[in-house]
CSV table of C-alpha atoms in Angstrom, one decimal:
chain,number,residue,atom,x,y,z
A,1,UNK,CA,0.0,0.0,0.0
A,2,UNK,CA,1.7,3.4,-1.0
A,3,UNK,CA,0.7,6.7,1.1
A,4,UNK,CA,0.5,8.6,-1.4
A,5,UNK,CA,0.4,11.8,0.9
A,6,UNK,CA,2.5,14.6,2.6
A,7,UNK,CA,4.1,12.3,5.0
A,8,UNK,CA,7.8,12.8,5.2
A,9,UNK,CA,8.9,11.7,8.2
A,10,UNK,CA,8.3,8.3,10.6
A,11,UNK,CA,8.8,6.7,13.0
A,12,UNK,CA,9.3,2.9,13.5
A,13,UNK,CA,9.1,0.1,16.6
A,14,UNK,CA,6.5,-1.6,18.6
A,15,UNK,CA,4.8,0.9,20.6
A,16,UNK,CA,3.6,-1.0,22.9
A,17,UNK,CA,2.1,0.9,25.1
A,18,UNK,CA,2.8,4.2,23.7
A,19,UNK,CA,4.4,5.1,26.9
A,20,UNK,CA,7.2,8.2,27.2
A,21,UNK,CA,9.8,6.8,25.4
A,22,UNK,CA,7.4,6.3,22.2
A,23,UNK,CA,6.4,10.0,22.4
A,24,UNK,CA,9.8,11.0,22.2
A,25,UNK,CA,9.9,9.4,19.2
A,26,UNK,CA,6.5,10.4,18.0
A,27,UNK,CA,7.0,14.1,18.6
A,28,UNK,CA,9.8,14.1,16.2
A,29,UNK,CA,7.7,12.8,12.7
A,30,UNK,CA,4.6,13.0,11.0
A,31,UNK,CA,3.7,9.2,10.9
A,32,UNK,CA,4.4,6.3,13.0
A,33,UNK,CA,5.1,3.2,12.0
A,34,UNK,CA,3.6,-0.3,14.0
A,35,UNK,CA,5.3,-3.2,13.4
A,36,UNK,CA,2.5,-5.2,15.0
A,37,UNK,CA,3.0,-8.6,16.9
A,38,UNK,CA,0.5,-11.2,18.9
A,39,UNK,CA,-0.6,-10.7,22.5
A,40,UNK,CA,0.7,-9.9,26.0
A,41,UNK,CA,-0.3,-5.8,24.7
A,42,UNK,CA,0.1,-3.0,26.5
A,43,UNK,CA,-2.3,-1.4,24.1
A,44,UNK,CA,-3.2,-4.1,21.8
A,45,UNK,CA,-3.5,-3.8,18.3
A,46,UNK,CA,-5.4,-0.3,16.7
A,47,UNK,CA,-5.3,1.1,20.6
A,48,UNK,CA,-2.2,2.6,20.5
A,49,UNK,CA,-3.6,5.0,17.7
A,50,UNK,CA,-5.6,6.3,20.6
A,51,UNK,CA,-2.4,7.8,22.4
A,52,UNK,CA,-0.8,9.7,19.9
A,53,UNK,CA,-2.6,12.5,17.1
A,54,UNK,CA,0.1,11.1,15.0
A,55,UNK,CA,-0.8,8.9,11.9
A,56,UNK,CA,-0.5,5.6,12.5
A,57,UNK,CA,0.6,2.8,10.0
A,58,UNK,CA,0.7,-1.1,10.7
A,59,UNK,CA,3.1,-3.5,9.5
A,60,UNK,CA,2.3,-7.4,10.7
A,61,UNK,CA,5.2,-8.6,11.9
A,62,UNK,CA,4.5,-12.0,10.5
A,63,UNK,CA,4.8,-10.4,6.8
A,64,UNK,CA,7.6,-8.5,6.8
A,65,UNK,CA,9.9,-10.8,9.5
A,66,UNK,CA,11.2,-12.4,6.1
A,67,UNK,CA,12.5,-9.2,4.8
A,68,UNK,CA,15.9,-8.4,4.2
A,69,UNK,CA,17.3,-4.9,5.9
A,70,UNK,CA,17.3,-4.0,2.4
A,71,UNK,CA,14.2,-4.8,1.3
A,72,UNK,CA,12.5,-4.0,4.5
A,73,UNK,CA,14.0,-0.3,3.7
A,74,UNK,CA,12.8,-0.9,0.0
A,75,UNK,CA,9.5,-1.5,1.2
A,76,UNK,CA,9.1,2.2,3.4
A,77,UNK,CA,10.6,4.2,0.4
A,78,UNK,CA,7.0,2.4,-1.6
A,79,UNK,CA,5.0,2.9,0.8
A,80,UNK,CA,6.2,6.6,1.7
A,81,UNK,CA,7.6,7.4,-1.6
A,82,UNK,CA,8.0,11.5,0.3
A,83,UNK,CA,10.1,9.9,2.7
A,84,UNK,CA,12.5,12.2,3.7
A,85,UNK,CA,13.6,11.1,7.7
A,86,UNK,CA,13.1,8.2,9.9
A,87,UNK,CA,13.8,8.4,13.5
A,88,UNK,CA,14.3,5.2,15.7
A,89,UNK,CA,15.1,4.3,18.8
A,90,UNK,CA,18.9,3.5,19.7
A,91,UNK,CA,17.9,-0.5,20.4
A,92,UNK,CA,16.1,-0.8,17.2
A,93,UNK,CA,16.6,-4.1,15.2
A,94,UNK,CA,14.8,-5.1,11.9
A,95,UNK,CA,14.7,-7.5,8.9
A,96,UNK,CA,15.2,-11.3,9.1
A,97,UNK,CA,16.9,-12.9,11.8
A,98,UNK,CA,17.1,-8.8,13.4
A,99,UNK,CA,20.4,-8.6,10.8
A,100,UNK,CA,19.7,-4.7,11.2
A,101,UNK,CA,20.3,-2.5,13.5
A,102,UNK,CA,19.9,1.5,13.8
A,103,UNK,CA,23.6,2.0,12.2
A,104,UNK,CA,22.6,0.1,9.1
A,105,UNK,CA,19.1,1.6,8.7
A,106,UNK,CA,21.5,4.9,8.7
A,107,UNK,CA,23.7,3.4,5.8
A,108,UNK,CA,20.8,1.8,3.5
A,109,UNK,CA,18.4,5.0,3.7
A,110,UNK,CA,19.4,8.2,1.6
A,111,UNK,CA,17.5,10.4,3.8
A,112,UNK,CA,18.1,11.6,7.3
A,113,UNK,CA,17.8,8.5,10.3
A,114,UNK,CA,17.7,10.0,13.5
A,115,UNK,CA,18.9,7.7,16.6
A,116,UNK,CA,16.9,8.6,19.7
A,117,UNK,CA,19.2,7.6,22.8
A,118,UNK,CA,17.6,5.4,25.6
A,119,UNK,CA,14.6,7.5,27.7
A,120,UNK,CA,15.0,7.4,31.8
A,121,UNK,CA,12.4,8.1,34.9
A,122,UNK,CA,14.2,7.8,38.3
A,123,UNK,CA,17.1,5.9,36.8
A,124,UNK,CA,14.6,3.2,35.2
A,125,UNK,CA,15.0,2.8,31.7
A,126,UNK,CA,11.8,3.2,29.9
A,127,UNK,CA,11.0,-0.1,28.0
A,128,UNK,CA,7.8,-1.6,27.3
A,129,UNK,CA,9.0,-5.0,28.9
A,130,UNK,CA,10.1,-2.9,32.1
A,131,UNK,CA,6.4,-1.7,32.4
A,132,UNK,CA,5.4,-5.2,32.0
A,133,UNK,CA,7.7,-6.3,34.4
A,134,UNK,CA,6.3,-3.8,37.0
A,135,UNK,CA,2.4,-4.7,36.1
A,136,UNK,CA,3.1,-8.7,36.8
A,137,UNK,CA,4.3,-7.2,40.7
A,138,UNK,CA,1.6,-4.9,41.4
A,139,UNK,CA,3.7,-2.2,41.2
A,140,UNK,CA,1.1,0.3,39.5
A,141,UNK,CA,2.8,3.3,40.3
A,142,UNK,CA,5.7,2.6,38.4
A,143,UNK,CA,4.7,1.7,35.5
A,144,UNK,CA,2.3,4.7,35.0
A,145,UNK,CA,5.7,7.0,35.2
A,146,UNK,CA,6.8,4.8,32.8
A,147,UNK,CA,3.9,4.8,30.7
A,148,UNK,CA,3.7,8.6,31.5
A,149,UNK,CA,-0.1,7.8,32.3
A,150,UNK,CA,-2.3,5.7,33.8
A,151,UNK,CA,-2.6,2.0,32.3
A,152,UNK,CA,-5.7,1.5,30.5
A,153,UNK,CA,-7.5,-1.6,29.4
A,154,UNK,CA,-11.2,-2.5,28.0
A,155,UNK,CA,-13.3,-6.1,28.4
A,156,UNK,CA,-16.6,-6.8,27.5
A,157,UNK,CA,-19.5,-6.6,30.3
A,158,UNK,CA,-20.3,-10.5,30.7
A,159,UNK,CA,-22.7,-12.1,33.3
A,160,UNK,CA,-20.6,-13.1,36.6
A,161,UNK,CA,-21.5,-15.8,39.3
A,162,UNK,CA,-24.4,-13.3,40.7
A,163,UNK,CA,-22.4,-13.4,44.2
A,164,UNK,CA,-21.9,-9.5,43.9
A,165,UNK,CA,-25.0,-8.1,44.3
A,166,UNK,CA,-26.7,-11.3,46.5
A,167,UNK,CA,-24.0,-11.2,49.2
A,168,UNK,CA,-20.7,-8.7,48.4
A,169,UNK,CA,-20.8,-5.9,46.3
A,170,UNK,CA,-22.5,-5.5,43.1
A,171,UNK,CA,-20.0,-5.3,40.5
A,172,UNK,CA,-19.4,-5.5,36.7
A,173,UNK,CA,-17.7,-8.2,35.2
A,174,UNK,CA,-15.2,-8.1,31.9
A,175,UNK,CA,-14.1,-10.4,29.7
A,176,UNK,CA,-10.3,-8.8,28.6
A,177,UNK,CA,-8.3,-10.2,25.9
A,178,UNK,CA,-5.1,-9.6,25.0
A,179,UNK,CA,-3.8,-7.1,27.4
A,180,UNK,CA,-1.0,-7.9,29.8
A,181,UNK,CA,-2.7,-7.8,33.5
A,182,UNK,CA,-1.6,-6.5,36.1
A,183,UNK,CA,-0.9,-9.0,39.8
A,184,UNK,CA,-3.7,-10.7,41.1
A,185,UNK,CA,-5.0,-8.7,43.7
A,186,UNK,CA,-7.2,-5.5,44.5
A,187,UNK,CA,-6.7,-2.1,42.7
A,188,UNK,CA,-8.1,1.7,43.4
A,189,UNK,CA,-9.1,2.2,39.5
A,190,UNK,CA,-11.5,4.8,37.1
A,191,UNK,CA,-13.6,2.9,34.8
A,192,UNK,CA,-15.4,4.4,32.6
A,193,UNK,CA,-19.2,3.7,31.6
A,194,UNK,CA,-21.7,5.3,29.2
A,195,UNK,CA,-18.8,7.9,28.8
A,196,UNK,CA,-18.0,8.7,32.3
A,197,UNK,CA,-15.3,7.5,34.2
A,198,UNK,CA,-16.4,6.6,37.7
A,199,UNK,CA,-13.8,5.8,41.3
A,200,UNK,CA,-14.2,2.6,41.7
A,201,UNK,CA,-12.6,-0.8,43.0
A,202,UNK,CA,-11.6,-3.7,41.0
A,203,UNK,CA,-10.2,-7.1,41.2
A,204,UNK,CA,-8.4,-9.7,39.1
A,205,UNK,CA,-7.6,-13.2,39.6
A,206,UNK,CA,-8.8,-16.0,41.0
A,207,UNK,CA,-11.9,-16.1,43.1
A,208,UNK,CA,-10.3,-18.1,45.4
A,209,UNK,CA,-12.9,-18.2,48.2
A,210,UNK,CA,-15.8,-19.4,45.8
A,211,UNK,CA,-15.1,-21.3,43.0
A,212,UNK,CA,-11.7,-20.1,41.9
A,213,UNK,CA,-12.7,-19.2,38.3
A,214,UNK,CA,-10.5,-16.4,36.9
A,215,UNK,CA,-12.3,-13.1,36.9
A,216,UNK,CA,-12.0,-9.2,35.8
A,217,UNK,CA,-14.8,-7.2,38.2
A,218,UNK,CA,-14.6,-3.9,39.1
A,219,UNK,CA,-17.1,-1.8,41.6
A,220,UNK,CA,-18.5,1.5,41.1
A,221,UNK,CA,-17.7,3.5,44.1
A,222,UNK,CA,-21.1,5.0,46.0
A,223,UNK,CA,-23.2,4.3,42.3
A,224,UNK,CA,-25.9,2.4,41.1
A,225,UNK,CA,-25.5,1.5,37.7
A,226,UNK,CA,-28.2,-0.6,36.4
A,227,UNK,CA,-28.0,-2.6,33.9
A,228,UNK,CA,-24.2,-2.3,31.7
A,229,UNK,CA,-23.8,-4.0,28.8
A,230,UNK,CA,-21.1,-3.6,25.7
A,231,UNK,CA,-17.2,-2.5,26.4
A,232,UNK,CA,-16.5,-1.0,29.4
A,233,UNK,CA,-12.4,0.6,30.0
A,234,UNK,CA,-10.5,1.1,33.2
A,235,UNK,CA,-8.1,3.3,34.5
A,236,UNK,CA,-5.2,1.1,37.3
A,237,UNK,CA,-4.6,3.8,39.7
A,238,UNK,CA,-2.8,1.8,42.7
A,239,UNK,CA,-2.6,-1.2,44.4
A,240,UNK,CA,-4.6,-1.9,47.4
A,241,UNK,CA,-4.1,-5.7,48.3
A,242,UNK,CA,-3.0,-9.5,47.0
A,243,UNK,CA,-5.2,-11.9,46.0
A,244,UNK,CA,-6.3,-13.9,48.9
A,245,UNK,CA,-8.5,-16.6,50.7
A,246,UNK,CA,-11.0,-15.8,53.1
A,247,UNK,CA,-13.0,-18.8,55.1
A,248,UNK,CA,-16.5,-17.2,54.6
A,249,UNK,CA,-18.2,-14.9,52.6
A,250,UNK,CA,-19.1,-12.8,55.3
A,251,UNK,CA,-15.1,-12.4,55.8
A,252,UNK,CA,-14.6,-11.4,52.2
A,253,UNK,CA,-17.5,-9.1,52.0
A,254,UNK,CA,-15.9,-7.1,55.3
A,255,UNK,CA,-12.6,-6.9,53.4
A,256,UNK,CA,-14.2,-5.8,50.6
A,257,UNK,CA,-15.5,-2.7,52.4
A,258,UNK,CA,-12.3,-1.7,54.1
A,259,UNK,CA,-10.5,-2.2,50.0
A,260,UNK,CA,-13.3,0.6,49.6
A,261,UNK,CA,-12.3,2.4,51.6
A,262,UNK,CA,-9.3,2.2,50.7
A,263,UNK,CA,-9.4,3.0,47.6
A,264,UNK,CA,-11.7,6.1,48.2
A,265,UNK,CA,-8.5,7.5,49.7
A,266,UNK,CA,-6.4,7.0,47.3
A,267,UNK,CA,-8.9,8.7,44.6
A,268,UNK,CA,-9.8,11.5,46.5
């Protein structure tokens, strides 16, 4: 597919996630350019066109993996026959087998290849697999100054074990796919619902105390909803608590309220 259009300038990597790093290299073209893998997303697929103004183009990386640095340079100067600069990051590696590497894109493209040097928050280097890293602990906070915002994800409203609103809390429950979740545990989150993002409460995990079925529910904090259905997102704002057991329902229930509480705090 040629663009045939003004663009003159892109950007190329994963940008998964679209956290700081990415923007660094976003603010610096007039196109971006997704080489776009399979699961474990940050922001999966078309999402990460929702973090940057910037025009977005995808590359699957299951066609072009075969692609010689050569021809995978061919293949830009086609598509953006205006091509004029590229900017990468300084760990960029492309065509088969990674045989490139930022120095070569700079010796096989005519134009201008800017190498952007490696992006740090309080020492951390800022890598999408660091802010993975950081999600799989719990440890929210850092990876939304990694992210440079809070990390976002969207499930489908599905019917849960009707537990909720009979003996707990009510809450809604989400089928997510392909996004990289965060610890099991208990998290002070924003979801927003018919276009409103609300404080609420959410879990993830197993429902150890019932019938240990993997779940995504989050409450509404102080609102009644009604009936939800379609896509739902939420905001991870901190961690509250891990995953645990509780020997009745009546214990859970009263841990629920004080992770309300909790988490009331922490929005406020």
């Amino acid at each position: 597919m040629a663009y045939q259009n003004s663009i003159k300038s892109i950007a190329i990597g994963s940008f998964d996630g679209m956290h700081i790093a990415h923007q660094t290299l976003a603010d610096k073209v007039d196109a971006l350019v997704i080489i776009e893998r399979n699961g474990g997303y940050l922001t999966p697929g078309y999402e990460r066109a929702n973090f940057t103004s910037k025009v977005c183009c995808f590359y699957h990386f299951d066609v072009i993996k075969g692609l010689s640095p050569k021809a995978f340079v061919q293949r830009l100067k086609t598509d953006f026959p205006q091509l004029e600069k590229i900017v990468v990051g300084y760990d960029f590696a492309f065509g088969k087998d990674k045989a490139g590497s930022a120095r070569t894109l700079q010796k096989l493209f005519e134009g201008k290849v800017e190498i952007v040097e490696e992006v740090s928050v309080e020492g951390i280097a800022v890598h999408s697999r660091t802010i993975k890293a950081y999600l799989r602990e719990g440890n929210i906070v850092m990876a939304n100054k990694l992210l440079g915002r809070a990390y976002q994800i969207e499930g489908e409203v599905v019917s849960g074990q009707g537990l909720g609103k009979k003996e707990l809390v009510p809450t809604l429950n989400l089928n997510v796919k392909a996004y990289q979740l965060p610890l099991e545990g208990v998290y002070a989150t924003r979801t927003k619902v018919k276009g409103e993002w609300l404080d609420s409460v959410s879990f993830l995990g197993h429902r150890v105390t019932t019938d240990d079925s993997f779940a995504v529910e989050t409450h509404i904090i102080e609102q009644e909803l009604g009936q939800i259905t379609g896509k739902v997102e939420m905001l991870f704002v901190d961690f509250i608590r891990s995953n645990q057991k509780f020997d009745s329902l009546e214990a859970l229930k009263e841990q629920i309220n004080i992770d309300i509480t909790q988490a009331k705090e922490v929005l406020t």
